[in-house]
Amino acid sequence: MEPAGAPPQGCAPAREAEEPPGSPALPAEEPPGEGALPAATGRERGRGCRGAGPQGPPERAARGRGRWAPGRRGGEEGARDGRRPRVTVDSSKAKTSLEALKISLRQLRWREFPFGRRLPCDIYWHGVSFHDNDIFSGQVNKFPGMTEMVRKITLSRAVRTMQDLFPLEYNFYPRSWILPEEFPLFVAEVRMMKDSDPSWKPTFIVKPDGGCQGDGIYLIKDPSDIRLAGSIQSRPAVVQEYICKPLLVDKLKFDIRLYVLLKSLEPLEIYIAKDGLSRFCTEPYQEPTLKNLHQVFMHLTNYSLNIHSGNFIHSDNANTGSKRTFSSILCKLSSRGADVKKLWSDIISLVIKTIIALTPELKVYYQSDIPAGKPGPTCFQILGFDILLLKNLKPMLLEVNANPSMRIEHEQELSPGVFENVPSPVDEEVKVAVIRDTLRLVDPQKKKRKDTQCQTLEHVPEAKEELLEAGPAGRAECDTPQSPEAELPSLCLKQVFPKYAKQFNYLRLVDRVAALFIRFLGVKGTTKLGPTGFRTFIRNCKLSNSNFSMASVDILYIDITRRWNSMGIDHKESGMCLQAFVEAFFCLAQKKYKSLPLHEQVASLIDFCEDHLAALDERRLVCGRGLVERRNAVVPCQSDGLPLTPAAHAPLLHRTATSSKFTDYRSHRC
Ligand code: ADP
């Protein structure tokens, strides 16, 4: 392990924030799409590229010398002697992230409750999911539904919906098919592409849904090689075009693990860590051939697989070995003349667009677990983005992890069969900074202080402006001298949304469709729309007319809902899931605005619906006022969400659609 404050080796790229302006690892301030990187404050630049970094040495110092050891000052004693009270964190469910969390809490001088607490804590740190514990207040580091949303099939579906709307914007995700239901489509499309380009010799990668760490993954050259016998039915999977020409470093394939903080869903707030990890294969890469298809150490970058290769190199140096910092790669690329600013900018776009694809369904889960008006915690979450670079440096998304490993140790085989957990400085450097800075960003005390400051500053307008312009890192500098913030490095997490919202907001169409869906869900806690809710949506938005009768509406509902439910995604509830509603919505949009491209059709229909609902709300407001005036009025205004019960959905769902009804719907079908 490096001593605290030791200069990084080689070209010293390991800590992006410390690099001077324009250096490969230092994110700049311009927005993505304009060859830019995430922001770096003047304070970061001023530090230069040597010496104590924002991510590495301080935590080592904290560990080694107890610089931020709990109990030295502050805490409850602090609260008693007039200092601010310490933030309380329940770490009883932290699992494998516990070690990194403990170091972060020591640095922040926050109070850890490793066995939980009878009184509520400010923050609950869960190792697996939102549901690890029943929480009714404070903040939890997981969103409900995130684990489900980033499963291979769900992520592929969500990205595909966006690809249907914005094919060019979402070309960072390899072409994918969902098995078993799209197997015939996969076969047909591959045949068609091969027919149109006989020189195309593709390879595909089959990944079981819900798998991780390379589990069950294999490569094939032809759709007929899919292991059909039984397994296709028993284990749903995604089959994806294999990226045959990845960028290589030292002749090895590698991928990038980037840490992204989803700080809030509404309003959307996204931060990206300025450094990540690069995980290397352990056999020199060759393009896939029938001979080498099975060589996992050549084709799969998973740490969990490659650690078992005799070629795996453990290194304490961020620039060498089988696991390195991403900034060390950027430095290498920069020295080869690569445009790493553009690369950062493309990565930021990829991250924002992927999260935009995930948010609509996440909002459905959120309102189901934490219904508006009920006591509940707020959520934030660290996500792991796995990215592969093409030879031309284009980043491609491989997958998103809801629970990226936060382990800061690795297993080492000391002698044959004897393993020991040893600290991994590269992991510690990156991961402790991500956890600590996530906590700094969600710090509930800071929010209280900010509110107080804002109240004070309301009387001093210039000072307020300065504070707001300074951003989160700048605000850290405003902390009181006894605050640990003052001693901490500047944040390793940089805001990218809403910072770049203007460039990406036009993509958030499905979010608006989800808002309509949620409005008509009716019953609190549900994630599926019943037939009555769907009819009410059609009626309130005035979408039915002589060409599209309510009978056709029912058939549209039954047809699409049945198909989605038969895909076996979620049998817990009956009714129409969001993705099915989105399909129905696209269908209605195509019917109504025939000649436009799909995204314009959808945008026009959203505007149309939102206008009608706004007018309806207005009328209800007036009606409500009238009701108050006529206290004893008998007929109240009707609500959107008619009192729906699962029983109310059932009859229509179970009703067999008559062939005449199908004819009716299909004659109007888009
Ligand atoms: P898991 O969750 O099991 O790790 P991934 O989707 O991350 O599954 O895939 C495992 C590894 O396979 C990746 O780290 C990467 O090295 C390789 N891989 C995955 N998808 C592709 C692809 N489309 N093209 C090339 N390599 C891929």
XYZ file of C-alpha atoms and ligand atoms in Angstrom:
697
model
C 0.000 0.000 0.000
C 1.267 3.484 -0.848
C 2.098 5.743 2.064
C -0.332 8.597 2.555
C 0.462 11.502 0.335
C 2.882 9.569 -1.865
C 2.792 10.749 -5.463
C 1.084 8.374 -7.848
C 3.479 6.458 -10.023
C 4.107 6.735 -13.729
C 2.141 9.497 -15.371
C 0.177 9.890 -12.151
C -3.296 9.685 -13.616
C -4.996 7.826 -10.838
C -6.826 10.810 -9.431
C -8.576 12.686 -12.162
C -9.531 15.597 -10.006
C -5.949 16.441 -9.305
C -4.840 16.696 -12.883
C -4.237 20.140 -14.313
C -6.843 21.486 -16.776
C -6.870 19.638 -20.053
C -5.105 16.603 -18.696
C -6.671 13.266 -19.617
C -8.180 12.444 -16.314
C -9.488 15.852 -15.367
C -13.108 16.337 -16.246
C -13.896 19.793 -17.588
C -17.043 21.901 -17.468
C -18.518 21.780 -20.981
C -21.637 19.718 -21.587
C -21.539 16.308 -23.261
C -21.754 16.326 -27.015
C -19.314 19.193 -27.037
C -16.218 17.192 -26.243
C -16.481 17.708 -22.535
C -16.019 15.995 -19.228
C -17.614 16.264 -15.823
C -16.852 19.339 -13.835
C -13.732 20.020 -11.834
C -13.653 22.894 -9.455
C -10.947 25.469 -9.373
C -10.001 24.106 -6.004
C -9.293 20.700 -7.518
C -7.251 22.142 -10.321
C -5.279 24.260 -7.979
C -4.021 21.217 -6.178
C -1.970 19.920 -9.064
C -1.481 16.302 -9.904
C 0.788 15.223 -7.088
C 0.432 14.824 -3.391
C -2.561 13.872 -1.312
C -5.353 13.005 -3.708
C -9.050 13.374 -3.316
C -9.687 9.675 -3.348
C -6.635 7.748 -2.291
C -4.403 8.884 0.499
C -6.932 10.486 2.865
C -8.760 7.268 3.499
C -5.508 5.446 3.928
C -4.487 8.100 6.362
C -7.813 7.642 8.092
C -7.202 3.967 8.399
C -3.561 4.027 9.241
C -3.357 6.979 11.562
C -6.896 7.236 12.788
C -7.064 10.804 11.588
C -10.831 10.700 11.380
C -11.293 8.089 14.043
C -14.696 8.235 15.731
C -14.855 9.672 19.180
C -11.999 12.073 18.798
C -14.371 14.946 18.528
C -17.892 15.796 17.489
C -20.611 13.178 17.724
C -23.054 13.171 20.552
C -20.432 14.791 22.709
C -20.147 17.342 19.968
C -23.883 17.856 20.079
C -23.715 18.281 23.818
C -20.894 20.774 23.756
C -22.655 22.905 21.183
C -21.330 21.340 17.985
C -23.711 19.969 15.413
C -25.144 16.486 16.087
C -23.661 13.617 14.138
C -25.468 11.875 11.315
C -26.556 8.365 12.333
C -26.164 5.412 9.985
C -27.571 1.921 10.404
C -24.996 -0.418 8.848
C -26.511 -3.670 10.095
C -27.519 -4.731 6.559
C -24.472 -3.435 4.710
C -23.071 -6.903 3.981
C -20.023 -6.811 1.699
C -19.926 -3.009 1.527
C -19.455 -2.817 5.313
C -15.695 -2.344 5.330
C -15.728 0.533 2.825
C -18.725 2.057 4.605
C -16.954 1.942 7.976
C -13.928 3.773 6.598
C -16.189 6.387 5.010
C -18.085 6.927 8.263
C -14.856 7.312 10.190
C -13.690 9.951 7.738
C -16.977 11.807 8.030
C -17.115 11.341 11.830
C -20.645 10.070 11.514
C -22.140 7.657 14.007
C -22.430 4.026 12.956
C -24.973 1.586 14.362
C -23.591 -1.785 13.275
C -26.362 -3.727 15.007
C -29.221 -1.367 14.138
C -30.917 1.003 16.530
C -34.253 1.226 18.309
C -34.587 4.903 17.447
C -34.704 5.830 13.765
C -31.400 6.492 12.005
C -30.785 9.207 9.430
C -29.463 6.750 6.858
C -29.923 3.009 6.340
C -27.205 1.301 4.311
C -28.507 -1.850 2.660
C -26.298 -4.424 0.971
C -28.897 -5.908 -1.347
C -32.236 -4.171 -1.770
C -34.684 -1.585 -0.525
C -36.542 -4.383 1.252
C -33.583 -5.587 3.353
C -35.371 -3.925 6.267
C -38.715 -2.165 6.848
C -37.852 1.518 6.875
C -40.339 4.327 7.420
C -38.154 7.397 7.657
C -34.736 8.778 6.807
C -32.898 7.702 3.674
C -32.116 4.283 2.211
C -29.338 3.588 -0.255
C -31.585 1.504 -2.525
C -34.604 2.283 -4.684
C -37.500 -0.147 -4.687
C -37.550 -2.066 -7.964
C -33.972 -1.283 -8.995
C -32.813 -4.898 -8.801
C -35.701 -5.940 -11.053
C -35.103 -3.044 -13.458
C -31.468 -3.850 -14.170
C -31.950 -7.554 -14.766
C -30.716 -8.369 -18.242
C -34.152 -8.820 -19.802
C -35.782 -5.787 -18.169
C -32.859 -3.533 -19.031
C -32.892 -4.770 -22.641
C -36.624 -4.089 -22.902
C -36.318 -0.620 -21.401
C -33.447 0.289 -23.730
C -35.282 -1.176 -26.703
C -38.311 1.024 -26.047
C -35.960 3.991 -26.203
C -34.284 2.580 -29.324
C -37.725 2.434 -30.992
C -38.185 6.129 -30.247
C -34.617 7.368 -30.678
C -32.565 4.793 -32.596
C -29.518 6.982 -33.093
C -29.347 8.238 -29.539
C -29.546 4.704 -28.155
C -27.042 2.987 -30.441
C -24.681 2.394 -27.497
C -26.396 -0.876 -26.585
C -25.698 -4.013 -28.657
C -28.606 -5.423 -30.648
C -30.364 -7.889 -28.325
C -33.145 -10.459 -28.388
C -35.059 -11.844 -25.454
C -35.266 -15.605 -25.123
C -37.347 -17.645 -25.318
C -40.076 -15.473 -26.824
C -37.954 -13.753 -29.446
C -36.045 -16.796 -30.583
C -37.933 -17.003 -33.917
C -37.361 -13.281 -34.436
C -33.655 -13.714 -33.639
C -33.345 -16.512 -36.210
C -35.255 -14.554 -38.847
C -33.371 -11.279 -38.350
C -29.958 -12.937 -38.400
C -30.887 -14.793 -41.587
C -32.083 -11.558 -43.178
C -28.910 -9.678 -42.227
C -26.701 -12.492 -43.470
C -28.620 -12.554 -46.749
C -28.191 -8.841 -47.251
C -24.486 -8.960 -46.308
C -22.882 -12.380 -46.919
C -19.545 -11.124 -45.550
C -21.147 -10.570 -42.117
C -19.787 -13.252 -39.789
C -21.353 -12.405 -36.455
C -20.803 -13.829 -33.004
C -23.468 -13.709 -30.308
C -23.267 -13.841 -26.538
C -25.995 -15.594 -24.571
C -26.543 -14.283 -21.050
C -29.016 -15.857 -18.624
C -31.441 -13.382 -17.082
C -30.573 -12.495 -13.511
C -27.123 -14.045 -13.888
C -24.016 -12.263 -12.697
C -20.248 -12.693 -12.598
C -20.278 -14.345 -16.009
C -22.460 -17.163 -14.713
C -23.939 -19.282 -17.542
C -22.652 -16.991 -20.305
C -21.481 -18.503 -23.605
C -20.668 -17.411 -27.144
C -22.198 -18.768 -30.334
C -21.660 -18.253 -34.039
C -25.143 -19.174 -35.186
C -28.655 -19.031 -33.699
C -28.864 -22.809 -34.086
C -26.043 -23.147 -31.520
C -28.242 -21.877 -28.725
C -28.543 -24.578 -26.128
C -32.128 -25.231 -26.895
C -32.630 -28.545 -25.215
C -34.873 -27.615 -22.339
C -32.745 -24.713 -21.162
C -34.297 -22.046 -23.338
C -37.627 -22.704 -21.692
C -36.248 -23.147 -18.222
C -33.891 -20.173 -18.157
C -34.866 -16.912 -19.851
C -31.883 -15.099 -21.319
C -30.743 -12.260 -23.518
C -28.826 -13.043 -26.675
C -26.763 -10.147 -27.877
C -24.499 -9.251 -30.736
C -20.960 -9.862 -29.495
C -18.620 -6.885 -29.805
C -15.771 -8.480 -31.738
C -13.401 -5.531 -31.940
C -13.033 -4.053 -28.468
C -10.271 -1.645 -27.595
C -7.280 -3.544 -26.220
C -4.667 -2.450 -23.736
C -1.542 -4.569 -23.492
C -3.253 -6.894 -26.043
C -5.968 -7.650 -23.459
C -9.704 -7.043 -23.517
C -10.941 -4.988 -20.557
C -14.141 -3.343 -19.428
C -14.863 -0.308 -17.293
C -16.859 -0.292 -14.072
C -18.113 3.221 -13.465
C -19.973 4.252 -10.345
C -23.056 6.364 -10.797
C -25.128 7.876 -8.022
C -28.843 8.185 -8.635
C -29.447 10.742 -5.928
C -33.086 11.350 -6.624
C -35.730 10.143 -9.033
C -38.019 13.151 -8.818
C -36.431 15.545 -9.624
C -33.880 13.456 -11.496
C -30.372 13.891 -10.075
C -27.418 11.904 -11.389
C -23.756 12.007 -10.393
C -20.826 10.162 -11.977
C -17.665 9.167 -10.148
C -14.603 10.645 -11.762
C -12.722 7.402 -11.431
C -13.733 3.803 -11.857
C -12.111 0.442 -12.325
C -10.883 -1.377 -15.419
C -11.103 -5.134 -15.245
C -8.809 -7.070 -17.539
C -8.983 -10.432 -19.230
C -6.034 -12.681 -18.535
C -5.450 -14.220 -22.000
C -4.426 -12.101 -25.010
C -7.501 -11.253 -27.073
C -8.269 -12.776 -30.449
C -11.408 -12.167 -32.448
C -13.859 -14.990 -31.830
C -13.428 -18.143 -33.870
C -14.990 -21.552 -33.396
C -11.724 -22.600 -31.760
C -11.473 -19.889 -29.127
C -15.191 -19.245 -28.390
C -14.956 -21.151 -25.127
C -11.944 -19.351 -23.722
C -13.519 -17.296 -20.977
C -10.229 -15.698 -19.883
C -9.961 -14.223 -23.381
C -13.557 -13.053 -23.903
C -15.094 -12.319 -20.498
C -13.676 -9.550 -18.362
C -15.385 -10.601 -15.120
C -13.046 -10.287 -12.161
C -14.754 -13.259 -10.520
C -13.710 -15.468 -13.468
C -10.271 -14.085 -14.227
C -9.157 -14.225 -10.611
C -8.969 -17.994 -11.126
C -6.583 -17.668 -14.053
C -2.921 -18.306 -13.354
C -2.209 -15.091 -15.263
C -4.176 -12.816 -12.931
C -1.913 -10.053 -11.643
C -2.652 -8.505 -8.264
C -1.070 -5.124 -8.088
C -1.028 -2.314 -5.573
C -0.300 0.028 -8.414
C -3.288 1.654 -10.124
C -1.538 1.537 -13.538
C -0.711 -2.141 -13.781
C -2.246 -5.517 -13.025
C -5.537 -7.139 -13.902
C -7.576 -4.489 -12.081
C -6.603 -0.868 -12.585
C -8.163 2.521 -12.145
C -10.026 3.854 -15.170
C -8.036 7.063 -14.947
C -4.828 5.078 -15.519
C -6.352 3.823 -18.784
C -7.345 7.351 -19.753
C -3.804 8.472 -19.156
C -2.483 5.690 -21.368
C -4.985 6.540 -24.094
C -4.172 10.197 -23.875
C -0.483 9.450 -24.324
C -1.456 7.600 -27.526
C -3.173 10.784 -28.702
C -6.757 9.697 -28.044
C -9.458 12.308 -27.465
C -10.333 11.396 -23.896
C -12.500 14.471 -23.421
C -14.820 13.203 -26.114
C -14.727 9.770 -24.519
C -15.842 11.214 -21.167
C -18.537 13.185 -22.854
C -19.834 10.032 -24.604
C -19.771 8.123 -21.328
C -21.807 10.837 -19.619
C -24.366 10.704 -22.429
C -24.553 6.921 -22.180
C -25.141 7.075 -18.429
C -27.810 9.786 -18.608
C -29.635 8.069 -21.469
C -29.575 4.696 -19.711
C -31.013 6.182 -16.542
C -33.656 7.978 -18.583
C -34.631 4.549 -19.939
C -34.909 3.121 -16.411
C -36.732 5.924 -14.594
C -40.301 5.405 -15.889
C -40.636 1.923 -14.404
C -38.679 2.883 -11.308
C -41.287 5.553 -10.638
C -44.014 2.923 -10.823
C -42.176 0.790 -8.252
C -41.509 3.844 -6.111
C -45.134 4.963 -5.861
C -46.093 1.386 -5.113
C -43.671 0.978 -2.188
C -43.732 4.545 -0.943
C -47.158 5.910 -1.875
C -47.420 9.689 -1.832
C -48.686 10.913 1.505
C -47.564 7.807 3.432
C -44.564 7.962 5.747
C -41.569 6.463 4.058
C -37.891 6.986 3.472
C -36.344 8.758 0.536
C -33.931 6.791 -1.618
C -30.626 7.112 -3.386
C -28.492 4.404 -4.991
C -25.001 3.754 -6.249
C -25.125 1.867 -9.553
C -22.299 0.087 -11.333
C -22.199 0.697 -15.081
C -20.235 -1.883 -17.077
C -18.931 -0.357 -20.272
C -16.834 -1.726 -23.119
C -14.875 0.551 -25.427
C -14.799 -0.104 -29.147
C -11.553 0.350 -31.049
C -12.750 3.820 -32.080
C -13.333 4.605 -28.360
C -17.112 4.522 -28.607
C -18.445 3.341 -25.221
C -20.956 0.479 -25.315
C -23.165 -0.414 -22.375
C -22.899 -4.028 -21.246
C -24.998 -3.910 -18.141
C -26.021 -1.987 -15.050
C -25.504 -3.432 -11.581
C -27.865 -2.508 -8.773
C -25.405 -3.850 -6.215
C -21.936 -3.215 -7.561
C -19.318 -4.908 -5.436
C -17.990 -2.524 -2.804
C -15.471 -5.005 -1.450
C -12.087 -3.493 -0.797
C -10.292 -6.757 -0.287
C -9.553 -9.643 -2.537
C -8.841 -13.274 -2.026
C -5.271 -14.323 -2.540
C -4.015 -17.887 -2.738
C -1.029 -17.852 -0.430
C -0.107 -21.465 -1.074
C -2.063 -24.085 -3.012
C -5.550 -24.242 -1.516
C -4.811 -21.638 1.200
C -6.659 -18.374 0.652
C -6.541 -15.138 2.572
C -8.379 -11.848 2.239
C -5.874 -9.110 1.574
C -6.542 -5.390 1.165
C -6.848 -4.194 -2.415
C -5.576 -0.598 -2.587
C -7.025 -0.018 -6.072
C -10.527 -1.015 -4.916
C -10.179 0.960 -1.706
C -9.070 4.080 -3.498
C -12.054 4.143 -5.799
C -14.819 2.619 -3.693
C -14.300 4.400 -0.372
C -14.341 7.717 -2.194
C -17.622 6.800 -3.928
C -19.349 5.766 -0.686
C -17.996 8.661 1.353
C -18.938 11.231 -1.258
C -22.362 9.709 -1.763
C -22.907 10.187 1.963
C -21.668 13.758 1.746
C -24.146 14.467 -1.023
C -27.117 13.020 0.849
C -26.006 14.380 4.248
C -29.268 15.311 6.015
C -27.456 17.728 8.335
C -26.060 19.563 5.357
C -29.548 20.042 3.996
C -30.642 21.483 7.324
C -27.585 23.739 7.416
C -28.206 24.797 3.835
C -31.801 25.671 4.641
C -30.644 27.737 7.606
C -27.931 29.362 5.493
C -30.445 30.115 2.757
C -32.704 31.786 5.287
C -29.774 33.875 6.479
C -28.600 34.574 2.960
C -32.006 35.732 1.858
C -30.975 38.995 3.431
C -27.640 39.057 1.555
C -28.402 38.386 -2.131
C -24.800 38.518 -3.443
C -23.576 36.001 -0.903
C -26.410 33.635 -1.862
C -25.468 33.802 -5.507
C -21.873 32.934 -4.737
C -22.890 29.959 -2.647
C -25.203 28.583 -5.297
C -22.624 29.011 -8.034
C -20.026 27.201 -6.010
C -21.990 23.920 -6.349
C -21.712 21.051 -3.910
C -17.922 21.046 -3.784
C -17.924 24.769 -3.309
C -20.434 24.508 -0.542
C -18.178 22.013 1.197
C -15.641 24.753 1.451
C -18.138 26.924 3.269
C -18.274 24.486 6.160
C -17.382 25.516 9.613
C -13.762 24.952 10.653
C -14.638 22.054 12.954
C -16.607 20.290 10.211
C -14.885 17.203 8.757
C -15.974 18.479 5.327
C -13.324 21.129 5.590
C -10.620 18.443 5.827
C -11.990 16.144 3.163
C -10.913 16.101 -0.468
C -13.260 17.635 -2.990
C -16.073 15.406 -4.168
C -15.211 12.565 -6.526
C -18.820 12.571 -7.731
C -19.788 15.138 -10.305
C -23.317 16.123 -11.121
C -24.348 15.448 -14.717
C -28.096 15.778 -14.307
C -29.830 18.237 -14.052
C -26.592 19.944 -15.089
C -27.025 18.737 -18.684
C -30.805 18.440 -18.521
C -31.378 20.771 -21.454
C -29.596 18.368 -23.804
C -31.428 15.267 -22.659
C -34.897 16.306 -21.550
C -36.369 15.680 -24.993
C -35.658 11.977 -24.476
C -37.904 11.756 -21.418
C -41.075 10.840 -23.285
C -41.666 7.493 -21.598
C -41.367 9.266 -18.247
C -44.356 11.360 -19.233
C -46.248 8.269 -20.390
C -45.455 6.709 -16.993
C -46.885 9.780 -15.254
C -50.172 9.195 -17.119
C -50.065 5.502 -16.203
C -49.497 6.269 -12.509
C -52.314 8.818 -12.486
C -54.790 6.146 -13.573
C -53.467 3.302 -11.409
C -56.078 4.174 -8.821
C -55.316 1.738 -6.002
C -52.360 2.726 -3.868
C -49.558 0.211 -3.871
C -50.350 -1.377 -7.219
C -48.063 -1.478 -10.251
C -50.622 -2.631 -12.799
C -53.492 -0.863 -14.466
C -56.909 -2.478 -14.444
C -59.336 -2.321 -17.375
C -61.441 0.339 -15.669
C -58.401 2.515 -15.159
C -57.474 2.077 -18.808
C -60.996 3.003 -19.928
C -60.949 6.050 -17.658
C -57.629 7.092 -19.180
C -59.120 6.818 -22.687
C -62.282 8.678 -21.679
C -60.582 11.470 -19.728
C -58.063 12.055 -22.503
C -60.858 11.944 -25.098
C -59.154 9.265 -27.157
C -62.212 7.304 -28.116
C -64.427 8.378 -30.984
C -66.586 6.884 -33.710
C -63.499 5.269 -35.268
C -62.255 3.875 -31.991
C -65.092 2.622 -29.844
C -64.874 1.706 -26.175
C -65.251 -1.922 -27.249
C -62.056 -1.527 -29.281
C -60.430 0.035 -26.231
C -61.293 -3.063 -24.188
C -59.902 -5.348 -26.854
C -56.729 -3.338 -27.127
C -56.360 -3.656 -23.373
C -56.999 -7.398 -23.321
C -54.813 -8.136 -26.303
C -51.725 -6.294 -25.092
C -52.122 -7.177 -21.416
C -52.478 -10.891 -22.190
C -49.366 -10.905 -24.304
C -47.257 -9.141 -21.683
C -48.561 -11.307 -18.888
C -47.858 -14.446 -20.918
C -44.191 -13.441 -21.052
C -44.123 -14.435 -17.403
C -42.576 -11.252 -16.080
C -44.697 -10.728 -12.988
C -47.637 -12.910 -12.096
C -48.152 -11.407 -8.667
C -50.714 -8.887 -9.846
C -53.167 -9.002 -12.687
C -53.556 -6.074 -15.028
C -51.537 -4.040 -17.463
C -47.888 -3.350 -16.601
C -46.194 -0.106 -17.607
C -44.424 -1.646 -20.619
C -47.762 -2.951 -21.912
C -49.318 0.490 -21.376
C -46.408 2.057 -23.277
C -47.038 -0.333 -26.168
C -50.739 0.532 -26.156
C -49.866 4.223 -25.998
C -47.493 3.943 -28.986
C -50.230 2.111 -30.863
C -52.743 4.885 -30.123
C -50.173 7.509 -31.121
C -49.551 5.775 -34.451
C -53.268 5.656 -35.135
C -53.809 9.303 -34.348
C -50.742 10.884 -35.967
C -50.084 8.608 -38.900
C -47.493 10.429 -40.950
C -45.022 11.490 -38.228
C -41.940 9.605 -37.003
C -42.712 7.522 -33.887
C -41.180 9.881 -31.320
C -43.192 12.780 -32.729
C -46.368 10.712 -32.741
C -45.791 9.811 -29.109
C -44.857 13.370 -28.109
C -47.989 14.715 -29.826
C -50.227 12.223 -28.064
C -48.634 13.004 -24.693
C -49.274 16.732 -25.264
C -52.837 15.940 -26.281
C -53.475 13.836 -23.154
C -51.762 16.264 -20.798
C -53.810 19.165 -22.197
C -57.066 17.290 -21.715
C -56.157 16.262 -18.196
C -55.089 19.798 -17.286
C -58.451 21.084 -18.563
C -60.203 18.356 -16.593
C -58.335 19.261 -13.418
C -59.287 22.879 -13.969
C -62.947 21.948 -14.342
C -62.770 19.812 -11.224
C -61.287 22.648 -9.277
C -64.166 24.871 -10.311
C -66.575 22.034 -9.668
C -64.980 21.455 -6.252
C -65.422 25.100 -5.371
C -69.028 24.867 -6.503
C -69.466 21.822 -4.334
C -68.193 23.609 -1.308
C -70.585 26.423 -2.027
C -73.487 24.030 -2.552
C -72.638 22.039 0.529
C -75.312 19.479 0.069
C -74.705 18.738 -3.565
C -75.577 15.133 -4.357
C -73.398 14.414 -7.404
C -69.690 14.742 -6.721
C -67.069 15.115 -9.422
C -65.798 11.783 -10.674
C -62.219 10.895 -9.894
C -59.689 9.509 -12.419
C -58.801 6.511 -10.383
C -62.216 4.969 -10.029
C -62.363 2.795 -6.953
C -60.534 -0.095 -8.517
C -60.138 -3.374 -6.789
C -58.395 -6.408 -8.186
C -61.844 -7.956 -8.391
C -62.973 -5.116 -10.599
C -60.169 -5.921 -13.062
C -60.818 -9.595 -13.149
C -64.013 -9.984 -15.156
C -62.695 -8.182 -18.192
C -59.340 -9.933 -18.128
C -60.918 -13.325 -17.934
C -63.543 -12.583 -20.516
C -62.762 -14.227 -23.818
C -62.692 -11.656 -26.527
C -65.107 -12.567 -29.262
C -63.741 -12.796 -32.750
C -65.975 -9.920 -33.809
C -64.337 -7.712 -31.164
C -60.897 -8.702 -32.383
C -61.921 -7.833 -35.908
C -63.100 -4.505 -34.600
C -59.782 -3.762 -32.841
C -57.592 -5.026 -35.625
C -59.402 -2.885 -38.140
C -58.255 0.104 -36.072
C -54.906 -1.363 -35.247
C -51.810 0.637 -35.974
P -22.525 -10.660 -15.908
O -23.590 -9.928 -15.178
O -22.711 -12.138 -15.780
O -21.160 -10.195 -15.571
P -22.246 -9.191 -18.403
O -23.326 -8.708 -19.262
O -21.509 -8.155 -17.620
O -22.797 -10.347 -17.451
O -21.209 -9.966 -19.297
C -20.063 -10.593 -18.767
C -18.852 -10.231 -19.590
O -19.035 -10.653 -20.932
C -18.615 -8.736 -19.684
O -17.883 -8.280 -18.601
C -17.870 -8.628 -20.988
O -16.513 -8.882 -20.838
C -18.476 -9.733 -21.827
N -19.570 -9.224 -22.675
C -20.864 -9.082 -22.326
N -21.601 -8.651 -23.358
C -20.774 -8.495 -24.389
C -20.943 -8.082 -25.730
N -22.128 -7.763 -26.216
N -19.844 -8.033 -26.513
C -18.624 -8.371 -26.037
N -18.410 -8.792 -24.780
C -19.454 -8.863 -23.946
